[in-house]
Amino acid sequence: MLAQILQQLPQQLLNGLVLGSTYALFALGFTLMFGVLGVINLTYGFYFSTGAFLALYATKGLGLPIGLALPGAAVLTGLIAVLFDAALLTPLRRKKAPELASLMVTLGATLLLYTLMTALFGTEIRRLPPAVISHAAITLGDVRMNMSQILIMVTTVLIVLALLSLIRFTRLGLAMRALAENGEAAQLMGVNTDAVVWLVSFISGALGSAAGVLIGLNFNAIQPYMGETMMLKGFAVIIIGGLGDIRGALVAGILIGVLEVLTAGFISSNLKDAVGFVLLVATLWFRPVGLFGRAPVKRA
Amino acid sequence: MSAALDNFFFSYQSLIFAVGINGLLALSIYTVLAVGQLSLGQAAFMGLGAYVSALLTLHLNWPFPAVLLAAMVVPALAALLIGGPTLKLTGVYLALATIALGEILRIVCNASDFTGGALGLSGIPSKTSFTLIFSLLALVLLGFVLVARSRLGRAMEAMREDEVAAGVMGVNLPAMKMGALVVSAMLAGLAGALNAHANSFIGPNDYSFDQAVTILSFALLGGIGSPFGPVLGAIILTLLPEFLTALHDFKLVVNGFIIVVAVLFMPRGLLVWRIGRIG
C-alpha cells in the first residue's frame, strides 16, 4: 500500500502542480483587478469563457494557428473588458457608490451574459482542433507530462514575473500602486487615473482570456459556463492568497491544485472540489487577510 | 363562486405557494442588505433548511412545527460559522464566503448517499398550506415593520447609509451584522423547509448560485427602503414568467438585467416609500 502510494506520488504531485498552475493563471487577472481597482469584478469569469470561444472560432472557423489565435483572443477580450468597465463600474466610481454596489452590478451582468452566451452557443462541450498543439509528451523517470501542460506552467511563471516587474519597476506600475493606495491622491499627483483604470481592465481581461484559451487547450472542453466553474475556484485562490496579491495567487493556486489532486488520488474524487472551499473557510477563521494580504484599513 | 375559487387555487396552487415562499426569501436577503452587507448564501441557507426538514420528516417523522424549528436553527449555526470571521472584515469577504458555503453544500449533497446524491430526496409529504405560508409571511412582515419603527430599525438604516458614522454614534456594528445574518439564515431556512414540503422533491441543484442571485434580484427590484419592497419584487419576478411565457428561457437574463439596472439607475428600487418612525 505505502509502496504504491510512494510510486504514484511524483506523478500526482506533478499533476497537482499543473492543475494548480491553471488556477493561479486564472486568478492572476482577477486578483490584479481587485488589487488596483478595489472591486470584485465577477464578469472576469466571462472573459475566460470568451477567450476560449474566440480561440475556438479563430482556429476552427478561420484556420489560424494557436500562436495567432491566443494573442488575438486576448486583445479582443481585453477591449471587451474595458467596455464593460466603462459601462458598469465607471458610473459607480464617479458616484463613489459603496463597494458592494460594484459587486452586485457585475453579478447581474454575469448572469445576463452567461445566459445569453448559452442561448447563442448551447451547453454542449466543444473542442479545439487536435492539430492545434503537439500531443508529444516528455517522460522523466516515472513522470510524464505533455506539451499543453508544460505550456501552462511556463506561461504562468512568465506572467507572474512580468506582472511583478510591471508593478515594481515601471511608471505605469507606480501609477497602479498609487491608484490602489488612494485614487484621489493619485489623481492630484498628476496620475491619469482613467487611463490606468482602462489599462488595468485591459490587462486583466486579456489575462483572463489567455487563461481560458490555455486551460481550454489542456482540458479540451469548452462551454459557456466554464468561466463560472473556474470563478468559484478563483474566489478560493484570491482569498487564501490574500486579496489583490499576485504572489499569493500563485502560491494559493498551486496549493489548492496539489491538495485537490492528492485528495482525488488517495481519498475520494467526489470530495476534490470541496478542498478549495474548506481551505477558504479555514483561511477566513485563522488568517482572514490571506497568506500575503495586509489588513484592510477602513477610513471614514 | 366558491367552486370557481377552489378551481383557481387548484390550478395555480404551486405558483401561489411560490409567491409566498419567494416573499420570505426576499425578506431574508432584505435583512442582510438592510445593514449594508451582501450575502450570496441565501440559496445555501434555504437548501440547508430544505434538506434538514426533509430528512427529519422522512426518517424520524418529527412533527411539522419541530421540523420547521430545526430548519431555522441549522442555517443559523451555519451563519455563525461563516459570519464569525468575515463580519469583522469588509463586506466583500462575507459575499465571497457565502458563495463558498453554497458550493460546499452543493458538493456535499451531490456526493453523500444520505442526502440522495445528485438525485435528491423525493416523496416528501405535503404539509404546507396556503394559510400557513401566508400567515408566516404576514407575521414576518409585521415583525419587520415593528423593527423598522424602532430604535433598532434606525440603527440599521444608519449602518446602511454610513457604517463608520453609525459606529461612532454607538451602534454595535459586529452584533448588528451578526444578528442580521443569523435572522436572514433562519428566514431562508424556513422558506426552504416550506418549499420542500410543498414540492415533495428537492435536489442539490435547486440551491445553486443562480438561485442566490435570483433572491438578490427580488430585493433590488423592489428596493430596500421598507420590507414591503423586496416582497413586491418577489411577487413581480415570480409572476412575470407566467404572464410572458416567451420569457421562460430568458428568466435569468431578466433577473440579471434587473440587477444591473437597479444598481446603476434606480438604487432605491420600485418602492421608494419608507416607514416613518414613531414620535
Coordinates of C-alpha atoms in Angstrom, one line a residue:
Chain A
M1 CA 0.0 0.0 0.0
L2 CA 2.6 2.5 1.1
A3 CA 5.0 1.4 -1.7
Q4 CA 2.2 2.0 -4.2
I5 CA 1.4 5.5 -2.8
L6 CA 5.1 6.4 -3.0
Q7 CA 5.3 5.2 -6.5
Q8 CA 2.4 7.3 -7.6
L9 CA 3.3 10.3 -5.6
P10 CA 5.7 12.1 -8.1
Q11 CA 3.2 11.9 -10.9
Q12 CA 0.4 13.0 -8.6
L13 CA 2.4 16.0 -7.4
L14 CA 3.2 17.0 -10.9
N15 CA -0.4 16.7 -11.9
G16 CA -1.3 18.9 -8.9
L17 CA 1.3 21.4 -9.9
V18 CA -0.2 21.7 -13.4
L19 CA -3.8 21.9 -12.1
G20 CA -2.6 24.5 -9.5
S21 CA -0.9 26.5 -12.3
T22 CA -4.2 26.6 -14.2
Y23 CA -5.9 28.0 -11.0
A24 CA -3.1 30.5 -10.5
L25 CA -3.1 31.5 -14.2
F26 CA -6.9 32.1 -14.0
A27 CA -6.7 34.1 -10.7
L28 CA -3.9 36.5 -11.8
G29 CA -6.1 38.9 -13.7
F30 CA -8.8 38.6 -11.1
T31 CA -6.6 39.5 -8.3
L32 CA -5.0 42.3 -10.3
M33 CA -8.4 43.9 -10.8
F34 CA -9.1 43.7 -7.1
G35 CA -5.7 44.9 -6.1
V36 CA -5.7 48.0 -8.2
L37 CA -9.4 48.9 -8.8
G38 CA -10.7 47.6 -5.5
V39 CA -13.6 45.7 -7.0
I40 CA -14.6 42.1 -7.1
N41 CA -15.4 42.0 -10.8
L42 CA -17.5 38.9 -11.4
T43 CA -17.5 39.4 -15.2
Y44 CA -14.0 38.1 -15.1
G45 CA -15.2 34.5 -15.5
F46 CA -17.0 35.6 -18.6
Y47 CA -13.7 36.9 -20.1
F48 CA -12.3 33.4 -19.5
S49 CA -15.1 31.8 -21.5
T50 CA -15.0 34.5 -24.1
G51 CA -11.3 33.9 -24.7
A52 CA -11.8 30.2 -25.2
F53 CA -14.7 30.7 -27.6
L54 CA -12.8 33.3 -29.6
A55 CA -9.8 31.0 -29.9
L56 CA -12.2 28.2 -31.0
Y57 CA -13.6 30.4 -33.7
A58 CA -10.1 31.6 -34.8
T59 CA -8.7 28.1 -35.0
K60 CA -11.7 26.2 -36.3
G61 CA -13.5 28.9 -38.3
L62 CA -10.6 30.9 -39.7
G63 CA -7.9 28.2 -39.5
L64 CA -5.4 30.3 -37.7
P65 CA -2.6 28.7 -35.7
I66 CA -2.8 28.9 -31.9
G67 CA 0.2 31.3 -31.9
L68 CA -2.1 33.9 -33.5
A69 CA -5.4 32.8 -32.1
L70 CA -4.2 33.2 -28.5
P71 CA -3.0 36.8 -28.6
G72 CA -5.9 37.8 -30.9
A73 CA -8.4 36.5 -28.4
A74 CA -6.5 38.1 -25.5
V75 CA -6.5 41.6 -27.2
L76 CA -10.2 41.4 -28.2
T77 CA -11.3 40.3 -24.8
G78 CA -9.2 43.0 -23.2
L79 CA -11.1 45.6 -25.2
I80 CA -14.4 44.0 -24.2
A81 CA -13.3 44.2 -20.5
V82 CA -12.6 47.9 -20.9
L83 CA -16.0 48.4 -22.4
F84 CA -17.7 46.6 -19.6
D85 CA -15.7 48.5 -17.0
A86 CA -16.8 51.8 -18.6
A87 CA -20.4 50.8 -18.8
L88 CA -20.8 49.1 -15.4
L89 CA -18.2 50.3 -13.0
T90 CA -17.1 53.8 -14.0
P91 CA -20.5 55.3 -13.3
L92 CA -20.4 53.7 -9.8
R93 CA -16.8 55.0 -9.3
R94 CA -17.9 58.5 -10.2
K95 CA -20.8 58.3 -7.7
K96 CA -18.5 56.9 -5.1
A97 CA -21.0 54.1 -4.5
P98 CA -20.3 51.6 -1.7
E99 CA -18.0 48.7 -2.7
L100 CA -20.8 46.1 -2.7
A101 CA -22.7 48.0 -5.4
S102 CA -19.9 47.2 -7.9
L103 CA -20.0 43.5 -6.8
M104 CA -23.8 43.4 -7.3
V105 CA -23.7 45.1 -10.7
T106 CA -21.1 42.7 -12.1
L107 CA -23.1 39.8 -10.6
G108 CA -26.2 40.9 -12.5
A109 CA -24.1 41.4 -15.7
T110 CA -22.5 38.0 -15.3
L111 CA -25.9 36.2 -15.1
L112 CA -27.1 38.1 -18.1
L113 CA -24.0 37.4 -20.2
Y114 CA -23.8 33.7 -19.4
T115 CA -27.5 33.2 -20.1
L116 CA -27.1 35.0 -23.5
M117 CA -24.0 33.1 -24.3
T118 CA -25.7 29.8 -23.5
A119 CA -28.7 30.8 -25.7
L120 CA -26.2 31.5 -28.5
F121 CA -23.9 28.5 -28.3
G122 CA -25.8 25.9 -26.3
T123 CA -24.2 24.0 -23.4
E124 CA -22.6 21.2 -25.4
I125 CA -18.9 20.8 -24.9
R126 CA -16.8 22.0 -27.9
R127 CA -13.2 21.0 -28.7
L128 CA -10.3 22.8 -30.3
P129 CA -9.0 21.1 -33.5
P130 CA -6.5 18.4 -32.4
A131 CA -3.8 19.7 -34.8
V132 CA -3.6 23.0 -32.8
I133 CA -1.0 21.7 -30.4
S134 CA 1.5 18.8 -30.5
H135 CA 0.5 15.9 -28.3
A136 CA 4.0 14.8 -27.7
A137 CA 4.9 14.1 -24.1
I138 CA 8.2 14.0 -22.2
T139 CA 8.9 11.3 -19.8
L140 CA 11.3 11.7 -16.9
G141 CA 11.6 8.6 -14.8
D142 CA 8.1 7.7 -13.7
V143 CA 6.8 11.2 -14.5
R144 CA 5.1 12.2 -17.7
M145 CA 3.8 15.5 -19.0
N146 CA 2.5 16.8 -22.3
M147 CA 3.0 20.0 -24.3
S148 CA -0.1 21.9 -23.1
Q149 CA 0.8 21.1 -19.5
I150 CA 4.3 22.5 -20.0
L151 CA 2.9 25.5 -21.8
I152 CA 0.6 26.3 -18.9
M153 CA 3.3 26.1 -16.3
V154 CA 5.7 28.1 -18.3
T155 CA 3.1 30.8 -19.2
T156 CA 2.0 31.1 -15.5
V157 CA 5.5 31.7 -14.3
L158 CA 6.3 34.2 -17.1
I159 CA 3.1 36.1 -16.5
V160 CA 3.7 36.3 -12.7
L161 CA 7.3 37.6 -13.4
A162 CA 6.0 40.1 -16.0
L163 CA 3.3 41.4 -13.7
L164 CA 5.5 41.7 -10.7
S165 CA 8.1 43.7 -12.7
L166 CA 5.4 45.8 -14.3
I167 CA 4.1 46.8 -10.9
R168 CA 7.5 47.2 -9.3
F169 CA 9.8 48.8 -11.9
T170 CA 7.7 50.8 -14.4
R171 CA 6.0 54.2 -14.2
L172 CA 2.7 52.5 -15.0
G173 CA 3.2 50.2 -12.1
L174 CA 3.9 53.1 -9.9
A175 CA 0.6 54.7 -11.1
M176 CA -1.2 51.5 -10.4
R177 CA 0.2 51.3 -6.9
A178 CA -0.8 54.9 -6.3
L179 CA -4.3 54.2 -7.5
A180 CA -4.6 51.2 -5.3
E181 CA -3.5 53.2 -2.3
N182 CA -5.7 56.2 -2.8
G183 CA -7.4 57.2 -6.1
E184 CA -8.0 60.8 -5.3
A185 CA -4.4 61.5 -4.1
A186 CA -3.1 59.8 -7.2
Q187 CA -5.2 62.0 -9.4
L188 CA -4.0 65.1 -7.6
M189 CA -0.4 64.0 -8.1
G190 CA -1.0 64.0 -11.8
V191 CA -1.8 60.4 -12.5
N192 CA -4.3 59.9 -15.3
T193 CA -6.4 57.6 -13.2
D194 CA -9.0 56.9 -16.0
A195 CA -6.2 55.7 -18.3
V196 CA -4.8 53.5 -15.5
V197 CA -8.2 52.0 -14.9
W198 CA -8.6 51.2 -18.6
L199 CA -5.2 49.7 -18.8
V200 CA -5.7 47.5 -15.8
S201 CA -9.1 46.4 -17.1
F202 CA -7.5 45.6 -20.5
I203 CA -4.6 43.7 -18.9
S204 CA -6.9 41.7 -16.7
G205 CA -9.4 40.9 -19.5
A206 CA -6.5 39.8 -21.7
L207 CA -5.1 37.6 -18.9
G208 CA -8.5 36.0 -18.2
S209 CA -8.9 35.4 -21.9
A210 CA -5.4 33.8 -22.3
A211 CA -6.1 31.6 -19.3
G212 CA -9.3 30.5 -21.0
V213 CA -7.5 29.5 -24.2
L214 CA -4.7 27.7 -22.4
I215 CA -7.0 25.8 -20.0
G216 CA -9.4 25.1 -22.8
L217 CA -6.5 23.6 -24.6
N218 CA -5.4 21.5 -21.7
F219 CA -8.8 20.0 -20.7
N220 CA -10.1 20.2 -24.3
A221 CA -13.6 21.1 -23.1
I222 CA -15.0 24.5 -24.0
Q223 CA -18.5 25.6 -23.0
P224 CA -20.1 28.9 -21.8
Y225 CA -20.2 28.1 -18.1
M226 CA -16.5 27.1 -17.9
G227 CA -15.8 30.6 -16.6
E228 CA -18.3 30.3 -13.7
T229 CA -16.9 27.0 -12.5
M230 CA -13.4 28.5 -12.6
M231 CA -14.6 31.6 -10.9
L232 CA -15.6 29.6 -7.8
K233 CA -12.0 28.3 -7.6
G234 CA -10.9 31.8 -8.3
F235 CA -12.6 33.1 -5.1
A236 CA -10.8 30.5 -3.0
V237 CA -7.5 31.3 -4.6
I238 CA -7.6 35.0 -4.1
I239 CA -8.9 34.8 -0.6
I240 CA -6.3 32.2 0.5
G241 CA -3.5 34.1 -1.2
G242 CA -4.6 37.5 0.0
L243 CA -7.0 39.7 -2.0
G244 CA -5.1 41.6 -4.7
D245 CA -1.7 39.8 -4.2
I246 CA 0.0 38.4 -7.3
R247 CA 2.4 36.1 -5.4
G248 CA -0.5 35.0 -3.2
A249 CA -2.5 33.9 -6.2
L250 CA 0.4 31.8 -7.5
V251 CA 1.1 30.1 -4.1
A252 CA -2.6 29.6 -3.2
G253 CA -3.4 28.3 -6.7
I254 CA -0.7 25.7 -6.6
L255 CA -1.5 24.7 -3.0
I256 CA -5.2 24.1 -4.0
G257 CA -4.2 22.2 -7.1
V258 CA -1.8 19.9 -5.4
L259 CA -4.2 19.2 -2.5
E260 CA -7.1 18.5 -4.9
V261 CA -5.1 16.0 -6.9
L262 CA -3.9 14.3 -3.7
T263 CA -7.5 14.2 -2.3
A264 CA -8.8 12.7 -5.6
G265 CA -5.9 10.3 -5.8
F266 CA -5.8 9.0 -2.2
I267 CA -9.2 9.8 -0.6
S268 CA -12.2 10.3 -2.9
S269 CA -12.6 12.1 -6.2
N270 CA -16.1 13.3 -5.1
L271 CA -14.5 15.5 -2.4
K272 CA -11.9 17.0 -4.7
D273 CA -13.9 20.2 -5.4
A274 CA -14.6 20.8 -1.7
V275 CA -10.8 21.2 -0.9
G276 CA -10.6 24.8 -2.0
F277 CA -13.7 25.8 -0.1
V278 CA -12.6 24.1 3.1
L279 CA -9.3 25.8 2.8
L280 CA -11.1 29.1 2.2
V281 CA -13.2 28.8 5.4
A282 CA -10.1 27.8 7.4
T283 CA -8.3 30.8 6.0
L284 CA -11.1 33.1 7.0
W285 CA -11.1 31.8 10.5
F286 CA -7.3 31.7 11.1
R287 CA -5.7 34.2 8.8
P288 CA -8.5 36.2 7.2
V289 CA -6.2 38.5 5.3
G290 CA -4.8 35.5 3.4
L291 CA -1.2 34.3 3.0
F292 CA 0.3 37.5 1.7
G293 CA -2.5 40.0 2.5
R294 CA -2.4 43.2 4.5
A295 CA -5.1 44.0 7.0
P296 CA -7.7 46.2 5.3
V297 CA -8.0 49.7 6.9
K298 CA -11.3 51.3 7.0
R299 CA -11.3 55.1 6.6
A300 CA -14.2 57.4 7.3
Chain B
M1 CA -68.3 31.1 -6.8
S2 CA -66.6 29.0 -4.2
A3 CA -66.2 26.2 -6.7
A4 CA -64.5 28.6 -9.2
L5 CA -62.2 29.8 -6.4
D6 CA -61.3 26.2 -5.5
N7 CA -60.6 25.5 -9.1
F8 CA -58.4 28.6 -9.3
F9 CA -56.5 27.5 -6.2
F10 CA -56.1 24.0 -7.5
S11 CA -54.7 25.1 -10.9
Y12 CA -52.3 27.8 -9.5
Q13 CA -51.5 26.3 -6.2
S14 CA -47.8 25.8 -6.8
L15 CA -47.5 29.3 -8.2
I16 CA -49.3 30.8 -5.2
F17 CA -47.1 28.9 -2.8
A18 CA -44.0 30.1 -4.8
V19 CA -45.1 33.7 -4.3
G20 CA -45.3 33.3 -0.6
I21 CA -42.0 31.3 -0.3
N22 CA -40.2 33.8 -2.5
G23 CA -41.6 36.6 -0.4
L24 CA -39.9 35.0 2.6
L25 CA -36.7 34.6 0.7
A26 CA -36.8 38.2 -0.4
L27 CA -37.2 39.3 3.3
S28 CA -34.3 37.1 4.2
I29 CA -31.9 38.9 1.8
Y30 CA -33.5 42.2 2.9
T31 CA -32.4 41.6 6.5
V32 CA -28.7 41.4 5.3
L33 CA -29.0 44.3 2.8
A34 CA -30.7 46.4 5.4
V35 CA -27.5 46.6 7.4
G36 CA -25.4 47.3 4.3
Q37 CA -24.0 43.8 3.9
L38 CA -24.3 41.4 1.0
S39 CA -24.9 37.6 1.3
L40 CA -24.8 35.3 -1.6
G41 CA -25.6 32.4 0.6
Q42 CA -29.4 32.7 0.9
A43 CA -29.8 29.8 -1.5
A44 CA -27.5 27.7 0.6
F45 CA -29.3 28.6 3.9
M46 CA -32.6 27.7 2.1
G47 CA -31.1 24.4 0.9
L48 CA -29.9 23.6 4.4
G49 CA -33.4 24.2 5.8
A50 CA -34.9 22.2 3.0
Y51 CA -32.6 19.2 3.5
V52 CA -32.7 19.2 7.3
S53 CA -36.5 19.4 7.3
A54 CA -36.9 16.8 4.6
L55 CA -34.6 14.3 6.3
L56 CA -36.3 14.9 9.7
T57 CA -39.7 14.3 8.2
L58 CA -38.7 11.3 6.1
H59 CA -36.5 9.4 8.5
L60 CA -37.6 10.5 12.0
N61 CA -41.1 11.6 11.4
W62 CA -40.8 14.6 13.6
P63 CA -43.9 16.8 14.0
F64 CA -44.0 19.6 11.5
P65 CA -43.6 22.6 13.9
A66 CA -40.4 20.9 15.3
V67 CA -39.2 20.3 11.8
L68 CA -39.7 24.0 10.9
L69 CA -37.8 25.0 14.0
A70 CA -34.9 22.7 13.2
A71 CA -34.9 24.1 9.7
M72 CA -34.3 27.5 11.2
V73 CA -31.7 26.5 13.8
V74 CA -29.3 24.7 11.5
P75 CA -28.9 27.5 8.9
A76 CA -28.4 29.9 11.9
L77 CA -25.5 27.8 13.1
A78 CA -24.0 27.9 9.6
A79 CA -24.4 31.7 9.6
L80 CA -22.5 31.9 12.9
L81 CA -19.7 29.8 11.4
I82 CA -19.4 31.9 8.3
G83 CA -20.2 35.3 9.9
G84 CA -17.8 34.9 12.8
P85 CA -14.6 35.6 10.9
T86 CA -15.9 37.5 7.9
L87 CA -18.1 40.2 9.5
K88 CA -15.0 41.8 11.1
L89 CA -13.7 42.4 7.6
T90 CA -15.1 44.4 4.7
G91 CA -18.3 43.3 3.1
V92 CA -16.6 41.6 0.2
Y93 CA -15.4 38.8 2.5
L94 CA -19.0 37.9 3.6
A95 CA -20.1 37.9 0.0
L96 CA -17.3 35.6 -1.1
A97 CA -17.5 33.3 1.9
T98 CA -21.3 32.8 1.5
I99 CA -20.7 31.8 -2.1
A100 CA -18.2 29.2 -0.8
L101 CA -20.8 28.0 1.7
G102 CA -23.2 27.3 -1.2
E103 CA -20.6 25.4 -3.1
I104 CA -19.6 23.2 -0.2
L105 CA -23.3 22.4 0.4
R106 CA -23.8 21.5 -3.2
I107 CA -20.7 19.3 -3.3
V108 CA -21.6 17.5 -0.1
C109 CA -25.2 16.9 -1.1
N110 CA -24.1 15.6 -4.5
A111 CA -21.5 13.3 -3.0
S112 CA -23.4 11.9 0.0
D113 CA -25.8 9.0 -0.2
F114 CA -27.5 10.2 2.9
T115 CA -28.9 13.2 1.0
G116 CA -29.8 11.2 -2.0
G117 CA -26.8 12.4 -4.0
A118 CA -27.5 14.1 -7.3
L119 CA -31.0 12.6 -7.4
G120 CA -32.0 14.5 -4.3
L121 CA -34.8 13.5 -2.0
S122 CA -38.3 12.7 -3.2
G123 CA -41.6 11.7 -1.7
I124 CA -41.5 14.5 0.9
P125 CA -45.1 14.6 2.3
S126 CA -47.1 17.8 1.5
K127 CA -47.5 19.5 4.8
T128 CA -47.8 23.2 3.9
S129 CA -50.9 25.1 3.2
F130 CA -51.8 28.5 1.8
T131 CA -52.8 29.7 5.3
L132 CA -49.5 28.5 6.9
I133 CA -47.2 30.1 4.2
F134 CA -49.0 33.4 4.0
S135 CA -49.6 33.8 7.8
L136 CA -45.9 33.2 8.3
L137 CA -45.1 35.8 5.6
A138 CA -47.5 38.3 7.2
L139 CA -46.1 37.6 10.6
V140 CA -42.5 38.2 9.5
L141 CA -43.6 41.4 7.6
L142 CA -45.3 42.7 10.7
G143 CA -42.1 41.9 12.7
F144 CA -40.0 43.9 10.2
V145 CA -42.4 46.8 10.3
L146 CA -42.2 47.0 14.1
V147 CA -38.4 46.7 13.9
A148 CA -38.3 49.5 11.2
R149 CA -40.2 51.8 13.5
S150 CA -38.0 51.1 16.5
R151 CA -34.5 52.2 17.6
L152 CA -33.1 49.0 16.1
G153 CA -34.5 50.0 12.7
R154 CA -32.9 53.4 12.9
A155 CA -29.6 51.9 13.8
M156 CA -29.9 49.5 10.8
E157 CA -30.7 52.4 8.5
A158 CA -27.8 54.4 9.8
M159 CA -25.4 51.5 9.2
R160 CA -26.6 51.2 5.7
E161 CA -26.0 54.8 4.9
D162 CA -22.7 55.2 6.7
E163 CA -21.2 52.4 8.7
V164 CA -18.3 54.4 10.2
A165 CA -20.6 57.2 11.3
A166 CA -23.1 54.8 12.8
G167 CA -20.3 53.0 14.7
V168 CA -19.1 56.3 16.1
M169 CA -22.7 57.1 17.2
G170 CA -22.7 54.0 19.3
V171 CA -24.3 51.4 17.1
N172 CA -22.8 48.0 18.0
L173 CA -21.7 47.1 14.4
P174 CA -20.5 43.5 14.9
A175 CA -23.6 42.4 16.9
M176 CA -26.0 44.1 14.5
K177 CA -24.3 42.5 11.5
M178 CA -24.2 39.0 13.1
G179 CA -27.8 39.4 14.3
A180 CA -29.0 40.3 10.8
L181 CA -27.1 37.4 9.2
V182 CA -28.5 34.9 11.6
V183 CA -32.1 36.1 11.3
S184 CA -31.7 36.1 7.5
A185 CA -30.4 32.5 7.6
M186 CA -33.3 31.4 9.8
L187 CA -35.8 33.0 7.4
A188 CA -34.2 31.4 4.4
G189 CA -34.2 28.0 6.2
L190 CA -37.8 28.4 7.0
A191 CA -38.6 29.2 3.3
G192 CA -36.5 26.1 2.3
A193 CA -38.5 23.8 4.7
L194 CA -41.8 25.2 3.4
N195 CA -40.6 24.7 -0.2
A196 CA -39.5 21.1 0.4
H197 CA -42.9 20.3 2.0
A198 CA -44.8 22.0 -0.9
N199 CA -43.0 20.4 -3.8
S200 CA -42.4 16.8 -2.5
F201 CA -38.9 16.8 -4.2
I202 CA -35.6 18.6 -3.5
G203 CA -32.3 18.3 -5.3
P204 CA -28.8 19.8 -4.8
N205 CA -29.1 22.0 -7.9
D206 CA -32.2 23.8 -6.6
Y207 CA -30.0 25.8 -4.3
S208 CA -27.3 26.9 -6.8
F209 CA -25.6 30.2 -7.2
D210 CA -28.3 31.2 -9.8
Q211 CA -30.9 30.8 -7.1
A212 CA -28.9 33.1 -4.8
V213 CA -28.7 35.7 -7.5
T214 CA -32.4 35.4 -8.2
I215 CA -33.2 36.0 -4.5
L216 CA -31.0 39.1 -4.6
S217 CA -32.8 40.4 -7.7
F218 CA -36.1 40.3 -5.7
A219 CA -34.8 42.8 -3.2
L220 CA -33.0 45.0 -5.7
L221 CA -36.1 45.3 -7.9
G222 CA -38.4 46.1 -5.1
G223 CA -36.0 48.3 -3.2
I224 CA -34.9 48.0 0.4
G225 CA -36.4 51.3 1.8
S226 CA -39.0 49.2 3.5
P227 CA -39.7 45.4 4.0
F228 CA -42.6 45.7 1.5
G229 CA -40.2 46.5 -1.4
P230 CA -38.5 43.0 -1.5
V231 CA -41.8 41.2 -1.2
L232 CA -43.2 43.3 -4.1
G233 CA -40.1 42.4 -6.1
A234 CA -40.6 38.7 -5.3
I235 CA -44.2 38.8 -6.4
I236 CA -43.4 40.5 -9.7
L237 CA -40.5 38.3 -10.5
T238 CA -42.4 35.1 -9.6
L239 CA -45.5 36.0 -11.6
L240 CA -43.8 37.7 -14.6
P241 CA -42.7 34.5 -16.4
E242 CA -46.2 33.1 -16.0
F243 CA -47.7 36.1 -17.9
L244 CA -44.9 36.3 -20.5
T245 CA -44.3 32.7 -21.4
A246 CA -41.8 33.6 -24.0
L247 CA -39.7 34.8 -21.1
H248 CA -39.2 31.4 -19.6
D249 CA -35.9 30.6 -21.3
F250 CA -34.7 34.1 -20.6
K251 CA -35.8 34.3 -17.0
L252 CA -32.3 34.6 -15.7
V253 CA -31.4 37.2 -18.4
V254 CA -34.3 39.3 -17.0
N255 CA -33.1 38.8 -13.4
G256 CA -29.5 39.8 -14.4
F257 CA -30.8 42.8 -16.3
I258 CA -32.9 44.0 -13.3
I259 CA -29.9 43.8 -11.0
V260 CA -27.7 45.9 -13.4
V261 CA -30.4 48.5 -14.0
A262 CA -31.3 48.6 -10.3
V263 CA -27.8 49.2 -9.1
L264 CA -26.9 51.7 -11.8
F265 CA -30.1 53.7 -12.3
M266 CA -32.6 53.1 -9.5
P267 CA -30.7 52.2 -6.4
R268 CA -33.8 52.7 -4.3
G269 CA -35.9 50.2 -6.3
L270 CA -39.5 50.4 -7.3
L271 CA -41.0 51.1 -3.9
V272 CA -39.2 54.2 -2.6
W273 CA -41.5 54.7 0.3
R274 CA -40.0 54.1 3.7
I275 CA -41.6 53.6 7.0
G276 CA -41.7 56.6 9.3
R277 CA -40.5 56.5 12.9
I278 CA -42.7 56.8 15.9
G279 CA -42.8 60.1 17.6

